[in-house]
Amino acid sequence: MKLLFAAAEIYPYAKTGGLADVAQALPKALSHTIEVRSVMPLYRFIDRKKFKITPHGNSFSVTLAKRRYRISLHRGFNQGVETLFIYERTLCNRPTPYGDKNGDYPDNNLRFGIFSKALVKIAQMYGVDILHLNDWHTALAALWTRESLPYFRTVFTIHNLAFQGLFPRETVARLGLSSAHFTPEGIEYWGQVNCMKAGIAYSDLVTTVSPHYAEEILHPQFGCGLDGFLRLHKHKLLGILNGIDTALFDPQHDPALPHHYSADSLQGKKQNKETLCRELGFTQTDAPLFIFIGRFTQQKGLDLIIETLPALLNTKLNLAVIGEGDPDMGSKLKEVAGKSDNLWLFQGYDETLSHKLYAAADFLLMPSSFEPCGLNQLIALRYGTIPVVHRVGGIHDTVADYEDDFSPDICGRGVAIREYDTRGLIEAVHRAIQLYNTAETFAELSGENMQCDVSFEKSAKRYLECYDEILNR
Ligand code: ADP
């Protein structure tokens, strides 16, 4: 079986969030069984020399609304997985994948239209059996495939339904889409073009990144306006849980860590905490260390954290926050951090620093309001850091409260936020601190979590079964 796995970001070439992690780890896990190639845009910020990316094959062009876009193909290897890179000026000549401080690039419809059209051509060139598309940036490929290559099989994975690729109606003409698709059954959404709808409507299988999220999005609360549309396509909707690359996230060998450790010996974790607390200037080194890593958005519950900061910082704990996003949230945090000696803030994206934090922390704060899967809690489990979570979406499938009955389907244990409000968060943090003060139970839980299977192997098997099933239809 030949698979082409397409995403707008793949670690380590470009990463803004979990999509990049999954687009690296899943193809790698699949490549043990089938022939897999990944494909992504060759953004201008990608270091071709460092990643040994070289020109590959002839260039070709794609046509959108009678305009031809010239594409050159490049190639690299990502831990053994062949990765194809598409270079086209409009798509790639940007400092970041999706936007800058002024918001998303206004021509993202054209950019990812070009990307999606090129995917169909590459899938044909390589004679692949399955084209696996991820998120809205690739979704129009399902529509064009359905139009011109109906024998072709496509899988579309929703990593986050909140990002749908909504553009003005003129997109139909700009991308040369057939107006027959601009209907409520197709890509039309309240008078606009909705790229995510193309992936849902025209793919053979639609997956989400956790089983619980697949159920949640069928309801208005989590459906982001597409719950009705998804209910219509429920017969081909399936939730498959994400994993992480346990070789990249490995406290025994992670090159980012000053001290390595394992479930059998947590001494290195303690040393990492001491080193980091010193570096970050925390004075109370015996206090529990909480971390938050992620986008500054309401989705990640940062608004709730900010609201509870006065109470949290009055407690004996240290909190380290890294991330970027909403400027208001950023400046509120900055203001408080400037006045507190137990809140440390880094605004930006730093992979190495994030690994150090996962390894040093006692608790990961993850009060997401919704969470398609969430990788942070899986990484935290792997590093023996106890997640303090709101059990929605994929978190519901991966972390149970440590005081609840053991559930064999859920591997990790942490502290659940029972009520989603400031009181609920404070109560969960207090329970976490009680746990921390019960040193033996705390260490036991941390060690047990480290032994959870958070790899991609189980899920890769499930994807393979699905590919087989749609090929044999
Ligand atoms: P998202 O919804 O943002 O994709 P996920 O939980 O699926 O969230 O994945 C987030 C990934 O991005 C994790 O690997 C996390 O460690 C990483 N990450 C998020 N923000 C930062 C940051 N500021 N610096 C470094 N890594 C980050």
Short mmCIF file of C-alpha atoms and ligand atoms in Angstrom, two decimals:
data_model
loop_
_atom_site.label_atom_id
_atom_site.label_comp_id
_atom_site.label_asym_id
_atom_site.label_seq_id
_atom_site.Cartn_x
_atom_site.Cartn_y
_atom_site.Cartn_z
CA MET A 1 0.00 0.00 0.00
CA LYS A 2 1.28 3.46 -0.91
CA LEU A 3 0.28 6.44 1.19
CA LEU A 4 0.79 10.18 0.72
CA PHE A 5 0.41 12.05 4.02
CA ALA A 6 -0.14 15.79 3.56
CA ALA A 7 0.06 18.56 6.16
CA ALA A 8 0.81 22.28 6.28
CA GLU A 9 3.39 21.72 9.04
CA ILE A 10 5.64 18.82 9.97
CA TYR A 11 8.11 18.70 12.84
CA PRO A 12 11.02 19.59 12.76
CA TYR A 13 10.71 21.65 9.56
CA ALA A 14 7.80 23.84 10.68
CA LYS A 15 5.73 23.64 13.85
CA THR A 16 3.07 25.84 15.35
CA GLY A 17 1.32 23.13 17.36
CA GLY A 18 0.27 19.51 17.63
CA LEU A 19 -0.42 19.04 13.91
CA ALA A 20 3.34 19.17 13.22
CA ASP A 21 4.04 16.57 15.92
CA VAL A 22 1.39 14.21 14.56
CA ALA A 23 2.47 14.75 10.94
CA GLN A 24 5.95 13.59 11.98
CA ALA A 25 5.05 10.75 14.34
CA LEU A 26 2.17 9.05 12.52
CA PRO A 27 3.90 8.60 9.12
CA LYS A 28 6.95 7.31 10.99
CA ALA A 29 4.83 4.70 12.82
CA LEU A 30 3.03 3.77 9.58
CA SER A 31 6.30 3.44 7.67
CA HIS A 32 7.10 0.25 9.61
CA THR A 33 4.29 -1.44 7.65
CA ILE A 34 3.54 0.48 4.42
CA GLU A 35 5.21 2.79 1.90
CA VAL A 36 4.66 6.32 3.18
CA ARG A 37 5.66 9.72 1.89
CA SER A 38 4.88 12.97 3.65
CA VAL A 39 4.39 16.25 1.87
CA MET A 40 4.36 19.88 3.01
CA PRO A 41 5.16 23.37 1.71
CA LEU A 42 8.81 24.42 1.56
CA TYR A 43 8.36 27.70 3.46
CA ARG A 44 11.22 30.11 3.00
CA PHE A 45 12.17 29.94 6.71
CA ILE A 46 12.95 26.22 6.50
CA ASP A 47 16.69 25.68 6.65
CA ARG A 48 17.32 23.55 3.54
CA LYS A 49 20.99 22.99 4.34
CA LYS A 50 20.46 21.93 7.94
CA PHE A 51 17.70 19.50 6.97
CA LYS A 52 19.45 18.27 3.81
CA ILE A 53 16.54 19.21 1.55
CA THR A 54 17.47 18.90 -2.11
CA PRO A 55 15.68 19.50 -5.43
CA HIS A 56 13.87 16.41 -6.59
CA GLY A 57 12.39 15.58 -9.98
CA ASN A 58 11.04 17.97 -12.53
CA SER A 59 9.05 21.03 -11.74
CA PHE A 60 5.43 21.12 -12.79
CA SER A 61 2.59 23.57 -12.70
CA VAL A 62 -0.97 23.61 -11.44
CA THR A 63 -3.77 25.69 -12.88
CA LEU A 64 -6.30 27.58 -10.80
CA ALA A 65 -8.82 29.76 -12.61
CA LYS A 66 -6.76 29.62 -15.79
CA ARG A 67 -3.64 30.89 -13.99
CA ARG A 68 -0.65 28.62 -13.89
CA TYR A 69 1.46 28.32 -10.75
CA ARG A 70 4.93 26.87 -11.13
CA ILE A 71 5.91 24.33 -8.55
CA SER A 72 9.25 22.75 -7.83
CA LEU A 73 9.52 19.59 -5.83
CA HIS A 74 12.18 18.97 -3.19
CA ARG A 75 12.97 16.08 -0.92
CA GLY A 76 14.36 15.31 2.51
CA PHE A 77 14.25 12.47 5.02
CA ASN A 78 12.60 12.82 8.39
CA GLN A 79 13.78 9.96 10.61
CA GLY A 80 13.65 7.62 7.66
CA VAL A 81 10.39 8.92 6.19
CA GLU A 82 10.73 10.47 2.73
CA THR A 83 9.34 14.00 2.88
CA LEU A 84 8.41 15.88 -0.26
CA PHE A 85 8.42 19.66 -0.24
CA ILE A 86 6.38 21.81 -2.55
CA TYR A 87 7.88 25.15 -3.42
CA GLU A 88 5.67 27.78 -5.02
CA ARG A 89 6.35 31.47 -4.44
CA THR A 90 2.93 32.62 -3.19
CA LEU A 91 2.59 29.63 -0.89
CA CYS A 92 6.10 29.58 0.53
CA ASN A 93 7.60 33.05 0.50
CA ARG A 94 6.43 33.94 4.04
CA PRO A 95 8.13 34.23 7.41
CA THR A 96 5.54 31.98 9.13
CA PRO A 97 3.09 29.36 7.82
CA TYR A 98 -0.26 31.07 8.40
CA GLY A 99 -0.02 34.70 9.42
CA ASP A 100 1.70 37.46 11.35
CA LYS A 101 0.83 39.96 14.09
CA ASN A 102 -1.90 41.42 11.86
CA GLY A 103 -3.68 38.07 11.65
CA ASP A 104 -3.90 35.36 9.00
CA TYR A 105 -2.49 36.17 5.57
CA PRO A 106 -5.46 37.37 3.49
CA ASP A 107 -4.43 35.19 0.52
CA ASN A 108 -4.37 31.93 2.50
CA ASN A 109 -7.21 30.71 0.27
CA LEU A 110 -4.97 30.98 -2.78
CA ARG A 111 -1.86 29.72 -0.97
CA PHE A 112 -3.47 26.56 0.33
CA GLY A 113 -5.53 26.22 -2.86
CA ILE A 114 -2.22 25.92 -4.71
CA PHE A 115 -0.96 23.46 -2.09
CA SER A 116 -4.11 21.33 -2.33
CA LYS A 117 -4.09 21.27 -6.13
CA ALA A 118 -0.42 20.26 -6.11
CA LEU A 119 -1.22 17.39 -3.72
CA VAL A 120 -3.57 15.83 -6.27
CA LYS A 121 -0.87 15.99 -8.92
CA ILE A 122 1.79 14.50 -6.64
CA ALA A 123 -0.54 11.70 -5.54
CA GLN A 124 -0.99 10.85 -9.23
CA MET A 125 2.73 11.11 -9.96
CA TYR A 126 3.55 8.63 -7.22
CA GLY A 127 0.58 6.35 -7.95
CA VAL A 128 -0.47 6.34 -4.31
CA ASP A 129 -3.44 4.32 -3.08
CA ILE A 130 -4.47 6.70 -0.33
CA LEU A 131 -4.14 10.43 0.06
CA HIS A 132 -4.31 11.30 3.77
CA LEU A 133 -5.23 14.98 4.22
CA ASN A 134 -4.93 16.92 7.45
CA ASP A 135 -6.93 20.00 8.41
CA TRP A 136 -8.40 22.65 6.14
CA HIS A 137 -5.12 23.60 4.42
CA THR A 138 -5.27 20.35 2.47
CA ALA A 139 -9.04 19.85 2.32
CA LEU A 140 -9.72 21.14 -1.20
CA ALA A 141 -7.62 18.25 -2.49
CA ALA A 142 -10.54 15.98 -1.52
CA LEU A 143 -12.89 18.00 -3.72
CA TRP A 144 -10.56 18.04 -6.72
CA THR A 145 -9.82 14.34 -6.28
CA ARG A 146 -13.52 13.53 -6.21
CA GLU A 147 -13.96 15.56 -9.42
CA SER A 148 -11.13 14.23 -11.50
CA LEU A 149 -9.97 10.96 -9.91
CA PRO A 150 -13.07 9.34 -8.44
CA TYR A 151 -11.33 5.95 -8.05
CA PHE A 152 -8.83 7.58 -5.70
CA ARG A 153 -9.26 7.15 -1.92
CA THR A 154 -8.93 10.03 0.52
CA VAL A 155 -8.86 10.24 4.32
CA PHE A 156 -9.37 13.60 5.99
CA THR A 157 -8.30 14.16 9.59
CA ILE A 158 -9.73 17.00 11.64
CA HIS A 159 -7.08 18.16 14.10
CA ASN A 160 -9.10 21.16 15.27
CA LEU A 161 -12.60 21.98 14.07
CA ALA A 162 -12.21 25.56 15.28
CA PHE A 163 -9.97 26.35 12.29
CA GLN A 164 -12.09 25.81 9.18
CA GLY A 165 -10.48 27.94 6.46
CA LEU A 166 -13.35 30.41 5.91
CA PHE A 167 -12.99 32.76 2.96
CA PRO A 168 -15.14 35.15 0.94
CA ARG A 169 -17.34 33.80 -1.80
CA GLU A 170 -14.94 35.18 -4.48
CA THR A 171 -12.69 32.25 -3.56
CA VAL A 172 -14.80 30.06 -5.86
CA ALA A 173 -13.73 32.12 -8.88
CA ARG A 174 -10.21 32.79 -7.60
CA LEU A 175 -9.45 29.09 -7.26
CA GLY A 176 -11.45 28.07 -10.32
CA LEU A 177 -13.76 25.89 -8.23
CA SER A 178 -16.90 24.65 -9.91
CA SER A 179 -19.86 26.69 -8.64
CA ALA A 180 -21.73 23.36 -8.38
CA HIS A 181 -19.82 22.84 -5.13
CA PHE A 182 -20.94 26.15 -3.67
CA THR A 183 -24.01 24.66 -1.98
CA PRO A 184 -24.89 23.84 1.64
CA GLU A 185 -24.08 20.17 0.87
CA GLY A 186 -20.67 21.25 -0.45
CA ILE A 187 -18.37 24.09 0.57
CA GLU A 188 -20.84 26.93 1.09
CA TYR A 189 -21.16 28.18 4.68
CA TRP A 190 -23.34 31.21 5.37
CA GLY A 191 -22.38 32.74 2.02
CA GLN A 192 -18.68 31.99 2.43
CA VAL A 193 -16.35 29.24 1.27
CA ASN A 194 -15.52 26.75 4.02
CA CYS A 195 -12.50 24.60 3.15
CA MET A 196 -13.01 22.22 6.10
CA LYS A 197 -16.40 21.30 4.61
CA ALA A 198 -14.66 20.08 1.44
CA GLY A 199 -12.62 17.61 3.48
CA ILE A 200 -15.70 16.36 5.29
CA ALA A 201 -17.99 16.17 2.26
CA TYR A 202 -15.67 14.67 -0.35
CA SER A 203 -13.38 12.29 1.59
CA ASP A 204 -14.01 8.57 1.94
CA LEU A 205 -13.27 8.66 5.65
CA VAL A 206 -13.17 11.51 8.15
CA THR A 207 -11.24 11.03 11.37
CA THR A 208 -10.77 13.14 14.45
CA VAL A 209 -7.79 12.87 16.75
CA SER A 210 -9.64 11.25 19.65
CA PRO A 211 -12.82 9.16 20.05
CA HIS A 212 -14.40 11.52 22.57
CA TYR A 213 -13.93 14.56 20.31
CA ALA A 214 -15.61 12.63 17.45
CA GLU A 215 -18.72 12.42 19.66
CA GLU A 216 -18.51 15.95 21.04
CA ILE A 217 -18.41 17.66 17.63
CA LEU A 218 -21.79 16.21 16.75
CA HIS A 219 -23.29 18.62 19.28
CA PRO A 220 -23.65 22.42 19.05
CA GLN A 221 -21.41 23.07 22.07
CA PHE A 222 -18.32 21.66 20.34
CA GLY A 223 -19.46 21.55 16.69
CA CYS A 224 -18.18 25.06 15.79
CA GLY A 225 -21.23 25.52 13.56
CA LEU A 226 -20.61 22.28 11.67
CA ASP A 227 -22.33 19.82 14.04
CA GLY A 228 -25.34 19.45 11.72
CA PHE A 229 -23.10 18.91 8.72
CA LEU A 230 -21.04 16.37 10.65
CA ARG A 231 -24.17 14.52 11.75
CA LEU A 232 -25.00 14.18 8.05
CA HIS A 233 -21.61 12.52 7.51
CA LYS A 234 -21.59 10.57 10.77
CA HIS A 235 -21.43 7.22 8.94
CA LYS A 236 -17.85 7.97 7.84
CA LEU A 237 -16.66 9.76 11.00
CA LEU A 238 -14.27 8.02 13.37
CA GLY A 239 -12.09 9.08 16.30
CA ILE A 240 -8.57 7.67 16.50
CA LEU A 241 -6.42 8.78 19.41
CA ASN A 242 -3.15 10.59 18.72
CA GLY A 243 0.11 9.45 20.21
CA ILE A 244 3.56 11.00 20.42
CA ASP A 245 6.95 9.95 19.11
CA THR A 246 8.33 8.35 22.26
CA ALA A 247 11.86 8.44 20.83
CA LEU A 248 11.73 12.24 20.52
CA PHE A 249 10.00 12.69 23.86
CA ASP A 250 12.15 10.46 25.99
CA PRO A 251 13.36 11.57 29.43
CA GLN A 252 16.08 8.91 29.31
CA HIS A 253 17.74 10.33 26.19
CA ASP A 254 16.27 13.80 25.50
CA PRO A 255 19.24 16.00 24.48
CA ALA A 256 17.47 19.09 25.87
CA LEU A 257 17.72 17.82 29.46
CA PRO A 258 20.60 18.43 31.82
CA HIS A 259 19.69 15.25 33.74
CA HIS A 260 18.15 12.09 32.35
CA TYR A 261 15.77 9.87 34.30
CA SER A 262 13.34 6.98 34.08
CA ALA A 263 10.29 5.60 35.89
CA ASP A 264 12.64 3.52 38.08
CA SER A 265 14.71 6.47 39.16
CA LEU A 266 13.21 9.93 39.35
CA GLN A 267 16.36 11.49 40.81
CA GLY A 268 17.18 13.18 37.49
CA LYS A 269 13.75 14.79 37.41
CA LYS A 270 14.37 16.35 40.82
CA GLN A 271 17.74 17.66 39.61
CA ASN A 272 16.12 19.11 36.47
CA LYS A 273 13.65 20.93 38.70
CA GLU A 274 16.42 22.37 40.88
CA THR A 275 18.42 23.51 37.85
CA LEU A 276 15.41 25.07 36.12
CA CYS A 277 14.07 26.82 39.25
CA ARG A 278 17.50 28.37 39.73
CA GLU A 279 17.62 29.46 36.08
CA LEU A 280 14.14 30.97 36.22
CA GLY A 281 14.84 32.74 39.49
CA PHE A 282 12.28 30.96 41.67
CA THR A 283 13.25 31.44 45.28
CA GLN A 284 11.06 28.77 46.94
CA THR A 285 12.64 25.71 45.37
CA ASP A 286 10.72 23.24 47.56
CA ALA A 287 7.35 24.52 46.25
CA PRO A 288 5.53 22.48 43.58
CA LEU A 289 6.34 23.62 40.05
CA PHE A 290 3.38 24.05 37.71
CA ILE A 291 3.82 24.73 33.99
CA PHE A 292 1.60 25.94 31.17
CA ILE A 293 2.81 25.41 27.60
CA GLY A 294 0.68 26.42 24.64
CA ARG A 295 -1.13 28.94 22.56
CA PHE A 296 -2.52 31.92 24.45
CA THR A 297 -6.18 31.32 23.66
CA GLN A 298 -9.46 30.70 25.36
CA GLN A 299 -9.28 27.11 24.00
CA LYS A 300 -6.29 26.38 26.22
CA GLY A 301 -8.01 27.94 29.23
CA LEU A 302 -5.46 30.69 29.65
CA ASP A 303 -8.26 33.19 30.37
CA LEU A 304 -9.25 31.02 33.34
CA ILE A 305 -5.65 30.83 34.56
CA ILE A 306 -5.28 34.62 34.30
CA GLU A 307 -8.50 35.12 36.27
CA THR A 308 -7.29 32.83 39.04
CA LEU A 309 -3.71 34.16 39.13
CA PRO A 310 -4.13 36.27 42.30
CA ALA A 311 -5.37 33.21 44.22
CA LEU A 312 -2.90 30.82 42.62
CA LEU A 313 0.13 33.01 43.23
CA ASN A 314 -0.90 33.47 46.85
CA THR A 315 -0.39 29.76 47.30
CA LYS A 316 2.98 28.15 47.84
CA LEU A 317 3.73 27.20 44.25
CA ASN A 318 5.78 28.30 41.26
CA LEU A 319 4.25 28.73 37.83
CA ALA A 320 6.19 28.86 34.56
CA VAL A 321 4.28 29.83 31.42
CA ILE A 322 5.51 29.63 27.85
CA GLY A 323 3.52 30.37 24.74
CA GLU A 324 2.26 33.03 22.44
CA GLY A 325 -1.00 34.19 20.92
CA ASP A 326 -3.62 36.64 22.14
CA PRO A 327 -1.75 39.92 22.83
CA ASP A 328 -4.14 40.94 25.64
CA MET A 329 -3.55 37.70 27.49
CA GLY A 330 0.18 38.15 26.91
CA SER A 331 0.25 41.65 28.38
CA LYS A 332 -1.88 40.70 31.40
CA LEU A 333 0.49 37.84 32.17
CA LYS A 334 3.49 40.09 31.67
CA GLU A 335 2.12 42.63 34.08
CA VAL A 336 1.55 40.04 36.82
CA ALA A 337 4.87 38.29 36.16
CA GLY A 338 6.66 41.62 36.60
CA LYS A 339 5.28 41.87 40.15
CA SER A 340 5.51 38.23 41.27
CA ASP A 341 8.45 36.13 42.22
CA ASN A 342 6.56 32.87 41.65
CA LEU A 343 5.32 33.50 38.07
CA TRP A 344 7.80 33.25 35.22
CA LEU A 345 6.81 34.02 31.65
CA PHE A 346 8.36 33.43 28.25
CA GLN A 347 6.39 34.75 25.29
CA GLY A 348 7.43 32.87 22.20
CA TYR A 349 8.02 29.42 20.85
CA ASP A 350 10.95 27.36 22.09
CA GLU A 351 11.06 23.61 21.62
CA THR A 352 14.15 23.01 23.81
CA LEU A 353 12.78 25.12 26.64
CA SER A 354 9.45 23.27 26.48
CA HIS A 355 11.24 19.92 26.93
CA LYS A 356 13.14 21.29 29.93
CA LEU A 357 9.88 22.43 31.45
CA TYR A 358 8.09 19.11 30.92
CA ALA A 359 11.04 17.35 32.54
CA ALA A 360 11.39 19.69 35.51
CA ALA A 361 7.76 20.28 36.43
CA ASP A 362 5.63 18.55 39.02
CA PHE A 363 2.34 19.49 37.33
CA LEU A 364 1.12 20.52 33.89
CA LEU A 365 -1.79 22.96 33.97
CA MET A 366 -4.15 22.16 31.09
CA PRO A 367 -7.57 23.69 31.69
CA SER A 368 -8.64 23.55 28.01
CA SER A 369 -12.22 24.56 27.28
CA PHE A 370 -12.14 22.10 24.38
CA GLU A 371 -9.36 19.84 23.19
CA PRO A 372 -9.46 17.70 20.01
CA CYS A 373 -6.79 15.43 21.46
CA GLY A 374 -4.10 17.47 23.18
CA LEU A 375 -0.50 16.32 23.12
CA ASN A 376 0.74 18.24 26.14
CA GLN A 377 -0.88 15.84 28.58
CA LEU A 378 0.66 12.86 26.73
CA ILE A 379 4.11 14.47 26.84
CA ALA A 380 3.57 15.26 30.53
CA LEU A 381 2.70 11.62 31.28
CA ARG A 382 5.85 10.52 29.46
CA TYR A 383 7.96 12.90 31.59
CA GLY A 384 6.31 11.94 34.88
CA THR A 385 4.67 15.35 35.19
CA ILE A 386 1.17 15.08 36.59
CA PRO A 387 -1.49 16.71 34.42
CA VAL A 388 -4.10 18.97 36.02
CA VAL A 389 -6.78 18.89 33.38
CA HIS A 390 -10.27 19.69 32.25
CA ARG A 391 -11.45 16.33 30.93
CA VAL A 392 -12.80 17.29 27.51
CA GLY A 393 -12.12 15.78 24.08
CA GLY A 394 -8.93 13.77 23.93
CA ILE A 395 -8.06 14.60 27.53
CA HIS A 396 -11.14 12.62 28.53
CA ASP A 397 -9.70 9.61 26.67
CA THR A 398 -6.22 9.87 28.15
CA VAL A 399 -6.29 11.18 31.74
CA ALA A 400 -8.48 10.03 34.64
CA ASP A 401 -8.62 11.64 38.06
CA TYR A 402 -6.26 9.88 40.44
CA GLU A 403 -9.02 9.53 43.03
CA ASP A 404 -11.51 7.93 40.62
CA ASP A 405 -11.89 4.21 39.95
CA PHE A 406 -9.28 2.80 37.62
CA SER A 407 -10.46 2.65 34.02
CA PRO A 408 -8.50 0.23 31.80
CA ASP A 409 -9.15 2.32 28.65
CA ILE A 410 -7.43 5.37 30.06
CA CYS A 411 -3.74 5.06 30.72
CA GLY A 412 -2.79 8.21 32.59
CA ARG A 413 -3.84 9.67 35.91
CA GLY A 414 -3.86 13.25 37.04
CA VAL A 415 -6.03 15.79 38.78
CA ALA A 416 -9.35 16.63 37.14
CA ILE A 417 -10.88 20.11 37.21
CA ARG A 418 -14.41 19.17 38.25
CA GLU A 419 -16.21 22.46 37.56
CA TYR A 420 -15.04 24.61 34.67
CA ASP A 421 -14.71 27.91 36.50
CA THR A 422 -12.20 29.74 38.70
CA ARG A 423 -13.31 27.89 41.82
CA GLY A 424 -12.96 24.56 40.02
CA LEU A 425 -9.44 25.42 38.90
CA ILE A 426 -8.35 26.58 42.34
CA GLU A 427 -9.83 23.49 43.94
CA ALA A 428 -7.94 21.25 41.47
CA VAL A 429 -4.67 23.09 42.13
CA HIS A 430 -5.18 22.64 45.87
CA ARG A 431 -5.82 18.94 45.39
CA ALA A 432 -2.65 18.77 43.30
CA ILE A 433 -0.68 20.40 46.11
CA GLN A 434 -2.11 17.93 48.64
CA LEU A 435 -0.95 15.15 46.36
CA TYR A 436 2.50 16.75 46.12
CA ASN A 437 2.68 16.83 49.90
CA THR A 438 1.97 13.10 50.03
CA ALA A 439 5.41 12.41 48.62
CA GLU A 440 5.12 8.64 48.27
CA THR A 441 1.77 8.64 46.41
CA PHE A 442 2.98 11.51 44.27
CA ALA A 443 6.16 9.68 43.21
CA GLU A 444 4.21 6.47 42.62
CA LEU A 445 1.74 8.21 40.33
CA SER A 446 4.46 10.00 38.47
CA GLY A 447 6.34 6.74 37.87
CA GLU A 448 3.19 4.88 36.81
CA ASN A 449 2.28 7.59 34.33
CA MET A 450 5.72 7.32 32.77
CA GLN A 451 4.95 3.72 31.92
CA CYS A 452 1.77 4.52 29.99
CA ASP A 453 1.79 3.63 26.33
CA VAL A 454 1.50 7.05 24.71
CA SER A 455 3.22 5.96 21.49
CA PHE A 456 1.61 6.06 18.07
CA GLU A 457 1.86 2.30 17.51
CA LYS A 458 -1.68 1.35 18.56
CA SER A 459 -3.26 4.21 16.62
CA ALA A 460 -1.14 3.53 13.52
CA LYS A 461 -2.60 0.01 13.49
CA ARG A 462 -6.08 1.47 13.60
CA TYR A 463 -5.30 3.82 10.68
CA LEU A 464 -3.97 0.86 8.69
CA GLU A 465 -7.20 -1.05 9.27
CA CYS A 466 -9.14 1.98 8.04
CA TYR A 467 -7.00 2.38 4.92
CA ASP A 468 -7.55 -1.32 4.15
CA GLU A 469 -11.25 -1.01 4.71
CA ILE A 470 -11.74 1.94 2.35
CA LEU A 471 -9.51 0.37 -0.32
CA ASN A 472 -11.60 -2.80 -0.25
CA ARG A 473 -14.96 -1.05 -0.44
P1 ADP B 1 -2.40 22.66 19.69
O1 ADP B 1 -3.88 22.77 19.85
O2 ADP B 1 -1.74 23.99 19.89
O3 ADP B 1 -1.97 22.00 18.44
P2 ADP B 1 -1.46 20.29 21.10
O4 ADP B 1 -1.61 19.93 22.54
O5 ADP B 1 -2.09 19.38 20.12
O6 ADP B 1 -1.93 21.80 20.94
O7 ADP B 1 0.09 20.34 20.76
C1 ADP B 1 0.90 21.36 21.17
C2 ADP B 1 2.36 21.04 20.84
O8 ADP B 1 3.08 22.26 20.69
C3 ADP B 1 3.07 20.28 21.92
O9 ADP B 1 4.16 19.57 21.37
C4 ADP B 1 3.58 21.44 22.82
O10 ADP B 1 4.65 21.05 23.66
C5 ADP B 1 4.04 22.40 21.76
N1 ADP B 1 4.05 23.82 22.12
C6 ADP B 1 2.97 24.64 22.25
N2 ADP B 1 3.37 25.89 22.52
C7 ADP B 1 4.71 25.88 22.58
C8 ADP B 1 5.73 26.87 22.82
N3 ADP B 1 5.41 28.14 23.07
N4 ADP B 1 7.01 26.49 22.76
C9 ADP B 1 7.35 25.20 22.52
N5 ADP B 1 6.45 24.22 22.29
C10 ADP B 1 5.17 24.55 22.31
#
